[in-house]
Amino acid sequence: MVVQTLINRYEPIDPDYGWGWVQTSTDSWNSFLKNWTIEADEWIAAYIPHNEKEVMYRLIDDPARNQSSRTPYLLHGDCGFHNCLVMNDNWKELSIPLPVVGYPIYDLVYAFCSTPDRLDRETFEPAAELLKIGNE
């Protein structure tokens, strides 16, 4: 639902605006991810095993995952379930944006991980297949 009604409607943005949080942008998407991971680590260090943190940093630094040639978009930035307005079991809107310049998959992963009821491929892959932007 979030993919079709929100994420697929995002607009491309000039990468000269920087990457990451609009208020405190960085020079690359990888820099943003690394900085955000370091910051998040301060809050959740006790809950994530060291070897799993190592995997996160390796994924961020992996040259095969460099997406610098792809088109950035202006994202909502906080697609967590806690910001969803639902009425009568229907999704209505997403509130409280934290604008991010980046790739649409970021908001999809954020939304997916904010509701850990079903963190599995069978749930995520159909939603990812609906993503029509951010693959260019």
mmCIF file of N, CA and C in Angstrom:
data_model
loop_
_atom_site.group_PDB
_atom_site.id
_atom_site.type_symbol
_atom_site.label_atom_id
_atom_site.label_comp_id
_atom_site.label_asym_id
_atom_site.label_seq_id
_atom_site.Cartn_x
_atom_site.Cartn_y
_atom_site.Cartn_z
ATOM 1 N N MET A 1 0.819 -1.187 0.000
ATOM 2 C CA MET A 1 0.000 0.000 0.000
ATOM 3 C C MET A 1 0.869 1.259 0.000
ATOM 4 N N VAL A 2 1.855 1.328 0.866
ATOM 5 C CA VAL A 2 2.732 2.502 0.945
ATOM 6 C C VAL A 2 3.499 2.692 -0.358
ATOM 7 N N VAL A 3 3.864 1.593 -1.006
ATOM 8 C CA VAL A 3 4.614 1.696 -2.266
ATOM 9 C C VAL A 3 3.764 2.375 -3.330
ATOM 10 N N GLN A 4 2.558 1.892 -3.529
ATOM 11 C CA GLN A 4 1.712 2.408 -4.609
ATOM 12 C C GLN A 4 1.179 3.810 -4.336
ATOM 13 N N THR A 5 0.821 4.094 -3.099
ATOM 14 C CA THR A 5 0.191 5.383 -2.811
ATOM 15 C C THR A 5 1.167 6.482 -2.436
ATOM 16 N N LEU A 6 2.391 6.138 -2.067
ATOM 17 C CA LEU A 6 3.345 7.160 -1.641
ATOM 18 C C LEU A 6 4.666 7.069 -2.404
ATOM 19 N N ILE A 7 5.393 5.991 -2.222
ATOM 20 C CA ILE A 7 6.769 5.910 -2.726
ATOM 21 C C ILE A 7 6.836 6.046 -4.243
ATOM 22 N N ASN A 8 5.949 5.400 -4.972
ATOM 23 C CA ASN A 8 5.994 5.493 -6.436
ATOM 24 C C ASN A 8 5.648 6.886 -6.963
ATOM 25 N N ARG A 9 5.251 7.780 -6.082
ATOM 26 C CA ARG A 9 4.931 9.158 -6.485
ATOM 27 C C ARG A 9 6.055 10.143 -6.167
ATOM 28 N N TYR A 10 7.136 9.655 -5.615
ATOM 29 C CA TYR A 10 8.263 10.533 -5.301
ATOM 30 C C TYR A 10 8.822 11.153 -6.573
ATOM 31 N N GLU A 11 9.393 12.336 -6.421
ATOM 32 C CA GLU A 11 9.976 13.072 -7.538
ATOM 33 C C GLU A 11 11.499 13.036 -7.455
ATOM 34 N N PRO A 12 12.170 12.935 -8.612
ATOM 35 C CA PRO A 12 13.637 13.015 -8.614
ATOM 36 C C PRO A 12 14.083 14.385 -8.103
ATOM 37 N N ILE A 13 15.293 14.425 -7.564
ATOM 38 C CA ILE A 13 15.862 15.674 -7.059
ATOM 39 C C ILE A 13 17.318 15.761 -7.503
ATOM 40 N N ASP A 14 17.793 16.951 -7.686
ATOM 41 C CA ASP A 14 19.177 17.177 -8.113
ATOM 42 C C ASP A 14 20.136 16.747 -7.002
ATOM 43 N N PRO A 15 21.110 15.878 -7.305
ATOM 44 C CA PRO A 15 22.049 15.427 -6.281
ATOM 45 C C PRO A 15 22.933 16.548 -5.735
ATOM 46 N N ASP A 16 22.929 17.708 -6.382
ATOM 47 C CA ASP A 16 23.705 18.834 -5.859
ATOM 48 C C ASP A 16 23.170 19.320 -4.517
ATOM 49 N N TYR A 17 21.945 18.922 -4.157
ATOM 50 C CA TYR A 17 21.395 19.277 -2.846
ATOM 51 C C TYR A 17 22.085 18.504 -1.729
ATOM 52 N N GLY A 18 22.854 17.501 -2.085
ATOM 53 C CA GLY A 18 23.490 16.648 -1.090
ATOM 54 C C GLY A 18 22.673 15.383 -0.903
ATOM 55 N N TRP A 19 23.096 14.571 0.043
ATOM 56 C CA TRP A 19 22.477 13.267 0.280
ATOM 57 C C TRP A 19 22.110 13.136 1.754
ATOM 58 N N GLY A 20 21.066 12.376 2.020
ATOM 59 C CA GLY A 20 20.662 12.138 3.398
ATOM 60 C C GLY A 20 19.710 13.199 3.895
ATOM 61 N N TRP A 21 19.753 13.444 5.212
ATOM 62 C CA TRP A 21 18.847 14.424 5.819
ATOM 63 C C TRP A 21 19.000 15.757 5.111
ATOM 64 N N VAL A 22 17.890 16.352 4.710
ATOM 65 C CA VAL A 22 17.921 17.618 3.983
ATOM 66 C C VAL A 22 18.594 18.702 4.823
ATOM 67 N N GLN A 23 18.348 18.715 6.136
ATOM 68 C CA GLN A 23 18.903 19.749 7.002
ATOM 69 C C GLN A 23 20.412 19.612 7.207
ATOM 70 N N THR A 24 20.926 18.403 7.146
ATOM 71 C CA THR A 24 22.356 18.160 7.397
ATOM 72 C C THR A 24 22.888 17.175 6.365
ATOM 73 N N SER A 25 22.841 17.556 5.108
ATOM 74 C CA SER A 25 23.200 16.630 4.034
ATOM 75 C C SER A 25 24.689 16.294 4.039
ATOM 76 N N THR A 26 25.009 15.170 3.394
ATOM 77 C CA THR A 26 26.394 14.732 3.235
ATOM 78 C C THR A 26 26.716 14.690 1.746
ATOM 79 N N ASP A 27 27.947 14.324 1.418
ATOM 80 C CA ASP A 27 28.382 14.351 0.019
ATOM 81 C C ASP A 27 28.038 13.092 -0.766
ATOM 82 N N SER A 28 27.542 12.037 -0.088
ATOM 83 C CA SER A 28 27.195 10.802 -0.803
ATOM 84 C C SER A 28 26.169 10.002 -0.007
ATOM 85 N N TRP A 29 25.492 9.116 -0.700
ATOM 86 C CA TRP A 29 24.527 8.227 -0.055
ATOM 87 C C TRP A 29 25.236 7.314 0.936
ATOM 88 N N ASN A 30 26.398 6.806 0.553
ATOM 89 C CA ASN A 30 27.148 5.933 1.455
ATOM 90 C C ASN A 30 27.542 6.660 2.735
ATOM 91 N N SER A 31 27.958 7.920 2.617
ATOM 92 C CA SER A 31 28.301 8.707 3.815
ATOM 93 C C SER A 31 27.097 8.843 4.732
ATOM 94 N N PHE A 32 25.946 9.137 4.139
ATOM 95 C CA PHE A 32 24.724 9.248 4.945
ATOM 96 C C PHE A 32 24.441 7.942 5.675
ATOM 97 N N LEU A 33 24.467 6.822 4.950
ATOM 98 C CA LEU A 33 24.172 5.531 5.575
ATOM 99 C C LEU A 33 25.156 5.214 6.695
ATOM 100 N N LYS A 34 26.421 5.475 6.450
ATOM 101 C CA LYS A 34 27.433 5.192 7.473
ATOM 102 C C LYS A 34 27.217 6.081 8.699
ATOM 103 N N ASN A 35 27.005 7.382 8.495
ATOM 104 C CA ASN A 35 26.782 8.298 9.619
ATOM 105 C C ASN A 35 25.534 7.913 10.416
ATOM 106 N N TRP A 36 24.466 7.573 9.712
ATOM 107 C CA TRP A 36 23.214 7.206 10.356
ATOM 108 C C TRP A 36 23.375 5.901 11.129
ATOM 109 N N THR A 37 24.132 4.959 10.590
ATOM 110 C CA THR A 37 24.374 3.690 11.274
ATOM 111 C C THR A 37 25.197 3.911 12.535
ATOM 112 N N ILE A 38 26.202 4.764 12.457
ATOM 113 C CA ILE A 38 27.016 5.085 13.641
ATOM 114 C C ILE A 38 26.147 5.727 14.717
ATOM 115 N N GLU A 39 25.292 6.662 14.312
ATOM 116 C CA GLU A 39 24.405 7.322 15.275
ATOM 117 C C GLU A 39 23.428 6.327 15.898
ATOM 118 N N ALA A 40 22.822 5.495 15.072
ATOM 119 C CA ALA A 40 21.871 4.502 15.577
ATOM 120 C C ALA A 40 22.560 3.507 16.504
ATOM 121 N N ASP A 41 23.810 3.208 16.224
ATOM 122 C CA ASP A 41 24.566 2.265 17.042
ATOM 123 C C ASP A 41 24.666 2.753 18.489
ATOM 124 N N GLU A 42 24.704 4.059 18.672
ATOM 125 C CA GLU A 42 24.767 4.609 20.029
ATOM 126 C C GLU A 42 23.509 4.259 20.825
ATOM 127 N N TRP A 43 22.370 4.123 20.148
ATOM 128 C CA TRP A 43 21.114 3.833 20.839
ATOM 129 C C TRP A 43 20.891 2.342 21.025
ATOM 130 N N ILE A 44 21.336 1.547 20.055
ATOM 131 C CA ILE A 44 20.956 0.130 20.064
ATOM 132 C C ILE A 44 22.136 -0.826 20.182
ATOM 133 N N ALA A 45 23.290 -0.317 20.541
ATOM 134 C CA ALA A 45 24.504 -1.145 20.587
ATOM 135 C C ALA A 45 24.325 -2.402 21.430
ATOM 136 N N ALA A 46 23.609 -2.291 22.515
ATOM 137 C CA ALA A 46 23.452 -3.428 23.415
ATOM 138 C C ALA A 46 22.555 -4.525 22.845
ATOM 139 N N TYR A 47 21.822 -4.227 21.779
ATOM 140 C CA TYR A 47 20.839 -5.177 21.255
ATOM 141 C C TYR A 47 21.268 -5.890 19.975
ATOM 142 N N ILE A 48 22.331 -5.419 19.356
ATOM 143 C CA ILE A 48 22.775 -6.021 18.099
ATOM 144 C C ILE A 48 24.174 -6.600 18.297
ATOM 145 N N PRO A 49 24.336 -7.885 18.036
ATOM 146 C CA PRO A 49 25.653 -8.508 18.186
ATOM 147 C C PRO A 49 26.697 -7.842 17.280
ATOM 148 N N HIS A 50 27.921 -7.824 17.749
ATOM 149 C CA HIS A 50 29.017 -7.175 17.022
ATOM 150 C C HIS A 50 29.147 -7.711 15.595
ATOM 151 N N ASN A 51 29.026 -9.018 15.411
ATOM 152 C CA ASN A 51 29.180 -9.583 14.063
ATOM 153 C C ASN A 51 28.090 -9.087 13.108
ATOM 154 N N GLU A 52 26.887 -8.807 13.608
ATOM 155 C CA GLU A 52 25.831 -8.278 12.750
ATOM 156 C C GLU A 52 26.102 -6.819 12.378
ATOM 157 N N LYS A 53 26.694 -6.072 13.307
ATOM 158 C CA LYS A 53 27.079 -4.691 12.985
ATOM 159 C C LYS A 53 28.158 -4.687 11.909
ATOM 160 N N GLU A 54 29.071 -5.630 12.001
ATOM 161 C CA GLU A 54 30.125 -5.745 10.988
ATOM 162 C C GLU A 54 29.507 -5.964 9.606
ATOM 163 N N VAL A 55 28.477 -6.791 9.533
ATOM 164 C CA VAL A 55 27.795 -7.049 8.262
ATOM 165 C C VAL A 55 27.199 -5.754 7.722
ATOM 166 N N MET A 56 26.570 -4.957 8.580
ATOM 167 C CA MET A 56 25.975 -3.686 8.128
ATOM 168 C C MET A 56 27.037 -2.782 7.507
ATOM 169 N N TYR A 57 28.163 -2.636 8.184
ATOM 170 C CA TYR A 57 29.218 -1.757 7.666
ATOM 171 C C TYR A 57 29.823 -2.304 6.376
ATOM 172 N N ARG A 58 29.966 -3.620 6.278
ATOM 173 C CA ARG A 58 30.478 -4.210 5.032
ATOM 174 C C ARG A 58 29.519 -3.953 3.879
ATOM 175 N N LEU A 59 28.226 -4.070 4.131
ATOM 176 C CA LEU A 59 27.239 -3.808 3.078
ATOM 177 C C LEU A 59 27.290 -2.353 2.622
ATOM 178 N N ILE A 60 27.435 -1.434 3.558
ATOM 179 C CA ILE A 60 27.508 -0.013 3.202
ATOM 180 C C ILE A 60 28.748 0.265 2.361
ATOM 181 N N ASP A 61 29.866 -0.347 2.713
ATOM 182 C CA ASP A 61 31.138 -0.083 2.027
ATOM 183 C C ASP A 61 31.357 -0.926 0.777
ATOM 184 N N ASP A 62 30.503 -1.898 0.520
ATOM 185 C CA ASP A 62 30.679 -2.803 -0.613
ATOM 186 C C ASP A 62 30.598 -2.035 -1.938
ATOM 187 N N PRO A 63 31.700 -2.013 -2.730
ATOM 188 C CA PRO A 63 31.692 -1.282 -4.003
ATOM 189 C C PRO A 63 30.611 -1.775 -4.964
ATOM 190 N N ALA A 64 30.219 -3.029 -4.862
ATOM 191 C CA ALA A 64 29.181 -3.564 -5.747
ATOM 192 C C ALA A 64 27.823 -2.928 -5.459
ATOM 193 N N ARG A 65 27.680 -2.327 -4.286
ATOM 194 C CA ARG A 65 26.417 -1.688 -3.910
ATOM 195 C C ARG A 65 26.447 -0.181 -4.128
ATOM 196 N N ASN A 66 27.513 0.319 -4.744
ATOM 197 C CA ASN A 66 27.618 1.754 -5.002
ATOM 198 C C ASN A 66 26.537 2.162 -5.994
ATOM 199 N N GLN A 67 25.689 3.075 -5.574
ATOM 200 C CA GLN A 67 24.559 3.486 -6.399
ATOM 201 C C GLN A 67 24.691 4.935 -6.847
ATOM 202 N N SER A 68 25.889 5.468 -6.828
ATOM 203 C CA SER A 68 26.070 6.898 -7.084
ATOM 204 C C SER A 68 25.605 7.337 -8.469
ATOM 205 N N SER A 69 25.477 6.407 -9.404
ATOM 206 C CA SER A 69 25.031 6.792 -10.746
ATOM 207 C C SER A 69 23.502 6.808 -10.863
ATOM 208 N N ARG A 70 22.803 6.366 -9.835
ATOM 209 C CA ARG A 70 21.341 6.319 -9.878
ATOM 210 C C ARG A 70 20.734 7.656 -9.483
ATOM 211 N N THR A 71 19.522 7.886 -9.913
ATOM 212 C CA THR A 71 18.814 9.135 -9.659
ATOM 213 C C THR A 71 18.333 9.207 -8.211
ATOM 214 N N PRO A 72 18.672 10.284 -7.488
ATOM 215 C CA PRO A 72 18.148 10.440 -6.128
ATOM 216 C C PRO A 72 16.732 11.026 -6.152
ATOM 217 N N TYR A 73 16.007 10.783 -5.082
ATOM 218 C CA TYR A 73 14.639 11.274 -4.923
ATOM 219 C C TYR A 73 14.510 11.967 -3.574
ATOM 220 N N LEU A 74 13.515 12.836 -3.462
ATOM 221 C CA LEU A 74 13.184 13.415 -2.168
ATOM 222 C C LEU A 74 12.234 12.443 -1.480
ATOM 223 N N LEU A 75 12.697 11.853 -0.382
ATOM 224 C CA LEU A 75 11.960 10.812 0.329
ATOM 225 C C LEU A 75 11.229 11.374 1.546
ATOM 226 N N HIS A 76 10.264 10.632 2.034
ATOM 227 C CA HIS A 76 9.589 10.974 3.289
ATOM 228 C C HIS A 76 10.606 10.902 4.422
ATOM 229 N N GLY A 77 11.364 9.825 4.487
ATOM 230 C CA GLY A 77 12.443 9.685 5.448
ATOM 231 C C GLY A 77 12.083 9.025 6.764
ATOM 232 N N ASP A 78 10.800 8.898 7.071
ATOM 233 C CA ASP A 78 10.389 8.270 8.330
ATOM 234 C C ASP A 78 9.100 7.491 8.098
ATOM 235 N N CYS A 79 9.193 6.470 7.256
ATOM 236 C CA CYS A 79 8.020 5.675 6.868
ATOM 237 C C CYS A 79 7.676 4.595 7.880
ATOM 238 N N GLY A 80 7.991 4.828 9.126
ATOM 239 C CA GLY A 80 7.664 3.853 10.150
ATOM 240 C C GLY A 80 6.173 3.758 10.400
ATOM 241 N N PHE A 81 5.754 2.602 10.862
ATOM 242 C CA PHE A 81 4.341 2.356 11.140
ATOM 243 C C PHE A 81 3.783 3.376 12.128
ATOM 244 N N HIS A 82 4.639 3.866 13.030
ATOM 245 C CA HIS A 82 4.214 4.839 14.038
ATOM 246 C C HIS A 82 3.738 6.153 13.414
ATOM 247 N N ASN A 83 4.043 6.405 12.153
ATOM 248 C CA ASN A 83 3.606 7.623 11.467
ATOM 249 C C ASN A 83 2.440 7.384 10.508
ATOM 250 N N CYS A 84 1.911 6.179 10.484
ATOM 251 C CA CYS A 84 0.792 5.858 9.588
ATOM 252 C C CYS A 84 -0.541 6.193 10.251
ATOM 253 N N LEU A 85 -1.376 6.885 9.518
ATOM 254 C CA LEU A 85 -2.737 7.152 9.966
ATOM 255 C C LEU A 85 -3.638 6.116 9.301
ATOM 256 N N VAL A 86 -4.272 5.300 10.124
ATOM 257 C CA VAL A 86 -5.141 4.229 9.642
ATOM 258 C C VAL A 86 -6.541 4.466 10.205
ATOM 259 N N MET A 87 -7.536 4.425 9.324
ATOM 260 C CA MET A 87 -8.932 4.576 9.747
ATOM 261 C C MET A 87 -9.746 3.434 9.157
ATOM 262 N N ASN A 88 -10.515 2.760 10.019
ATOM 263 C CA ASN A 88 -11.349 1.634 9.580
ATOM 264 C C ASN A 88 -10.532 0.596 8.818
ATOM 265 N N ASP A 89 -9.364 0.276 9.340
ATOM 266 C CA ASP A 89 -8.453 -0.704 8.743
ATOM 267 C C ASP A 89 -7.934 -0.307 7.366
ATOM 268 N N ASN A 90 -8.036 0.969 7.005
ATOM 269 C CA ASN A 90 -7.510 1.461 5.729
ATOM 270 C C ASN A 90 -6.438 2.506 5.980
ATOM 271 N N TRP A 91 -5.325 2.378 5.270
ATOM 272 C CA TRP A 91 -4.238 3.340 5.371
ATOM 273 C C TRP A 91 -4.681 4.643 4.725
ATOM 274 N N LYS A 92 -4.517 5.764 5.456
ATOM 275 C CA LYS A 92 -4.956 7.062 4.942
ATOM 276 C C LYS A 92 -3.787 7.960 4.554
ATOM 277 N N GLU A 93 -2.795 8.089 5.430
ATOM 278 C CA GLU A 93 -1.663 8.961 5.122
ATOM 279 C C GLU A 93 -0.489 8.651 6.028
ATOM 280 N N LEU A 94 0.635 9.235 5.674
ATOM 281 C CA LEU A 94 1.858 9.113 6.448
ATOM 282 C C LEU A 94 2.216 10.505 6.937
ATOM 283 N N SER A 95 2.362 10.660 8.235
ATOM 284 C CA SER A 95 2.607 11.982 8.804
ATOM 285 C C SER A 95 4.073 12.169 9.186
ATOM 286 N N ILE A 96 4.388 13.337 9.633
ATOM 287 C CA ILE A 96 5.674 13.733 10.202
ATOM 288 C C ILE A 96 6.867 13.327 9.332
ATOM 289 N N PRO A 97 7.014 13.925 8.166
ATOM 290 C CA PRO A 97 8.172 13.601 7.324
ATOM 291 C C PRO A 97 9.483 14.126 7.904
ATOM 292 N N LEU A 98 10.545 13.403 7.644
ATOM 293 C CA LEU A 98 11.919 13.820 7.931
ATOM 294 C C LEU A 98 12.647 13.738 6.594
ATOM 295 N N PRO A 99 12.543 14.762 5.755
ATOM 296 C CA PRO A 99 13.007 14.682 4.366
ATOM 297 C C PRO A 99 14.449 14.188 4.213
ATOM 298 N N VAL A 100 14.588 13.238 3.297
ATOM 299 C CA VAL A 100 15.876 12.623 2.986
ATOM 300 C C VAL A 100 16.047 12.624 1.468
ATOM 301 N N VAL A 101 17.236 12.969 1.005
ATOM 302 C CA VAL A 101 17.573 12.816 -0.414
ATOM 303 C C VAL A 101 18.256 11.462 -0.538
ATOM 304 N N GLY A 102 17.661 10.569 -1.322
ATOM 305 C CA GLY A 102 18.226 9.235 -1.454
ATOM 306 C C GLY A 102 17.440 8.378 -2.420
ATOM 307 N N TYR A 103 17.429 7.080 -2.152
ATOM 308 C CA TYR A 103 16.802 6.113 -3.038
ATOM 309 C C TYR A 103 15.505 5.577 -2.428
ATOM 310 N N PRO A 104 14.461 5.420 -3.226
ATOM 311 C CA PRO A 104 13.152 4.996 -2.719
ATOM 312 C C PRO A 104 13.167 3.690 -1.919
ATOM 313 N N ILE A 105 14.064 2.797 -2.227
ATOM 314 C CA ILE A 105 14.122 1.534 -1.493
ATOM 315 C C ILE A 105 14.360 1.781 -0.002
ATOM 316 N N TYR A 106 15.019 2.895 0.348
ATOM 317 C CA TYR A 106 15.266 3.250 1.751
ATOM 318 C C TYR A 106 13.944 3.353 2.515
ATOM 319 N N ASP A 107 12.969 4.090 1.954
ATOM 320 C CA ASP A 107 11.689 4.239 2.640
ATOM 321 C C ASP A 107 10.933 2.918 2.705
ATOM 322 N N LEU A 108 11.044 2.099 1.677
ATOM 323 C CA LEU A 108 10.381 0.798 1.703
ATOM 324 C C LEU A 108 10.976 -0.082 2.800
ATOM 325 N N VAL A 109 12.288 -0.139 2.887
ATOM 326 C CA VAL A 109 12.940 -0.945 3.923
ATOM 327 C C VAL A 109 12.591 -0.398 5.305
ATOM 328 N N TYR A 110 12.589 0.918 5.445
ATOM 329 C CA TYR A 110 12.239 1.546 6.728
ATOM 330 C C TYR A 110 10.831 1.124 7.148
ATOM 331 N N ALA A 111 9.873 1.216 6.234
ATOM 332 C CA ALA A 111 8.493 0.830 6.541
ATOM 333 C C ALA A 111 8.414 -0.650 6.911
ATOM 334 N N PHE A 112 9.098 -1.464 6.158
ATOM 335 C CA PHE A 112 9.084 -2.908 6.372
ATOM 336 C C PHE A 112 9.663 -3.263 7.740
ATOM 337 N N CYS A 113 10.786 -2.652 8.091
ATOM 338 C CA CYS A 113 11.464 -2.987 9.348
ATOM 339 C C CYS A 113 10.796 -2.365 10.571
ATOM 340 N N SER A 114 9.934 -1.372 10.376
ATOM 341 C CA SER A 114 9.273 -0.753 11.527
ATOM 342 C C SER A 114 8.142 -1.621 12.073
ATOM 343 N N THR A 115 7.751 -2.626 11.337
ATOM 344 C CA THR A 115 6.712 -3.553 11.788
ATOM 345 C C THR A 115 7.272 -4.968 11.717
ATOM 346 N N PRO A 116 8.003 -5.361 12.733
ATOM 347 C CA PRO A 116 8.735 -6.637 12.666
ATOM 348 C C PRO A 116 7.872 -7.885 12.790
ATOM 349 N N ASP A 117 6.571 -7.756 12.554
ATOM 350 C CA ASP A 117 5.704 -8.932 12.628
ATOM 351 C C ASP A 117 6.116 -9.995 11.617
ATOM 352 N N ARG A 118 6.448 -9.548 10.395
ATOM 353 C CA ARG A 118 6.786 -10.498 9.336
ATOM 354 C C ARG A 118 8.014 -10.011 8.580
ATOM 355 N N LEU A 119 9.166 -10.153 9.174
ATOM 356 C CA LEU A 119 10.416 -9.772 8.522
ATOM 357 C C LEU A 119 10.938 -10.964 7.732
ATOM 358 N N ASP A 120 10.307 -11.214 6.601
ATOM 359 C CA ASP A 120 10.729 -12.336 5.772
ATOM 360 C C ASP A 120 10.606 -11.968 4.297
ATOM 361 N N ARG A 121 11.257 -12.754 3.472
ATOM 362 C CA ARG A 121 11.267 -12.487 2.021
ATOM 363 C C ARG A 121 9.874 -12.547 1.414
ATOM 364 N N GLU A 122 9.053 -13.456 1.918
ATOM 365 C CA GLU A 122 7.715 -13.636 1.362
ATOM 366 C C GLU A 122 6.856 -12.383 1.538
ATOM 367 N N THR A 123 7.155 -11.588 2.535
ATOM 368 C CA THR A 123 6.428 -10.343 2.759
ATOM 369 C C THR A 123 7.058 -9.195 1.984
ATOM 370 N N PHE A 124 8.385 -9.124 2.010
ATOM 371 C CA PHE A 124 9.082 -7.979 1.424
ATOM 372 C C PHE A 124 9.109 -8.003 -0.107
ATOM 373 N N GLU A 125 9.400 -9.139 -0.702
ATOM 374 C CA GLU A 125 9.586 -9.192 -2.157
ATOM 375 C C GLU A 125 8.371 -8.726 -2.960
ATOM 376 N N PRO A 126 7.135 -9.102 -2.602
ATOM 377 C CA PRO A 126 5.994 -8.573 -3.367
ATOM 378 C C PRO A 126 5.897 -7.044 -3.294
ATOM 379 N N ALA A 127 6.214 -6.472 -2.139
ATOM 380 C CA ALA A 127 6.192 -5.008 -2.011
ATOM 381 C C ALA A 127 7.296 -4.393 -2.863
ATOM 382 N N ALA A 128 8.480 -4.987 -2.843
ATOM 383 C CA ALA A 128 9.600 -4.466 -3.635
ATOM 384 C C ALA A 128 9.299 -4.542 -5.130
ATOM 385 N N GLU A 129 8.581 -5.566 -5.554
ATOM 386 C CA GLU A 129 8.223 -5.692 -6.975
ATOM 387 C C GLU A 129 7.272 -4.585 -7.428
ATOM 388 N N LEU A 130 6.530 -4.002 -6.499
ATOM 389 C CA LEU A 130 5.623 -2.897 -6.829
ATOM 390 C C LEU A 130 6.362 -1.575 -7.015
ATOM 391 N N LEU A 131 7.612 -1.516 -6.564
ATOM 392 C CA LEU A 131 8.406 -0.293 -6.657
ATOM 393 C C LEU A 131 8.727 -0.007 -8.119
ATOM 394 N N LYS A 132 8.212 1.097 -8.629
ATOM 395 C CA LYS A 132 8.373 1.442 -10.045
ATOM 396 C C LYS A 132 9.420 2.521 -10.283
ATOM 397 N N ILE A 133 9.919 3.143 -9.225
ATOM 398 C CA ILE A 133 10.916 4.206 -9.373
ATOM 399 C C ILE A 133 12.172 3.835 -8.600
ATOM 400 N N GLY A 134 13.262 4.519 -8.914
ATOM 401 C CA GLY A 134 14.497 4.315 -8.173
ATOM 402 C C GLY A 134 15.385 3.219 -8.705
ATOM 403 N N ASN A 135 15.023 2.617 -9.814
ATOM 404 C CA ASN A 135 15.837 1.544 -10.387
ATOM 405 C C ASN A 135 16.621 1.991 -11.606
ATOM 406 N N GLU A 136 16.500 3.262 -11.954
ATOM 407 C CA GLU A 136 17.169 3.752 -13.158
ATOM 408 C C GLU A 136 18.614 4.113 -12.888
#
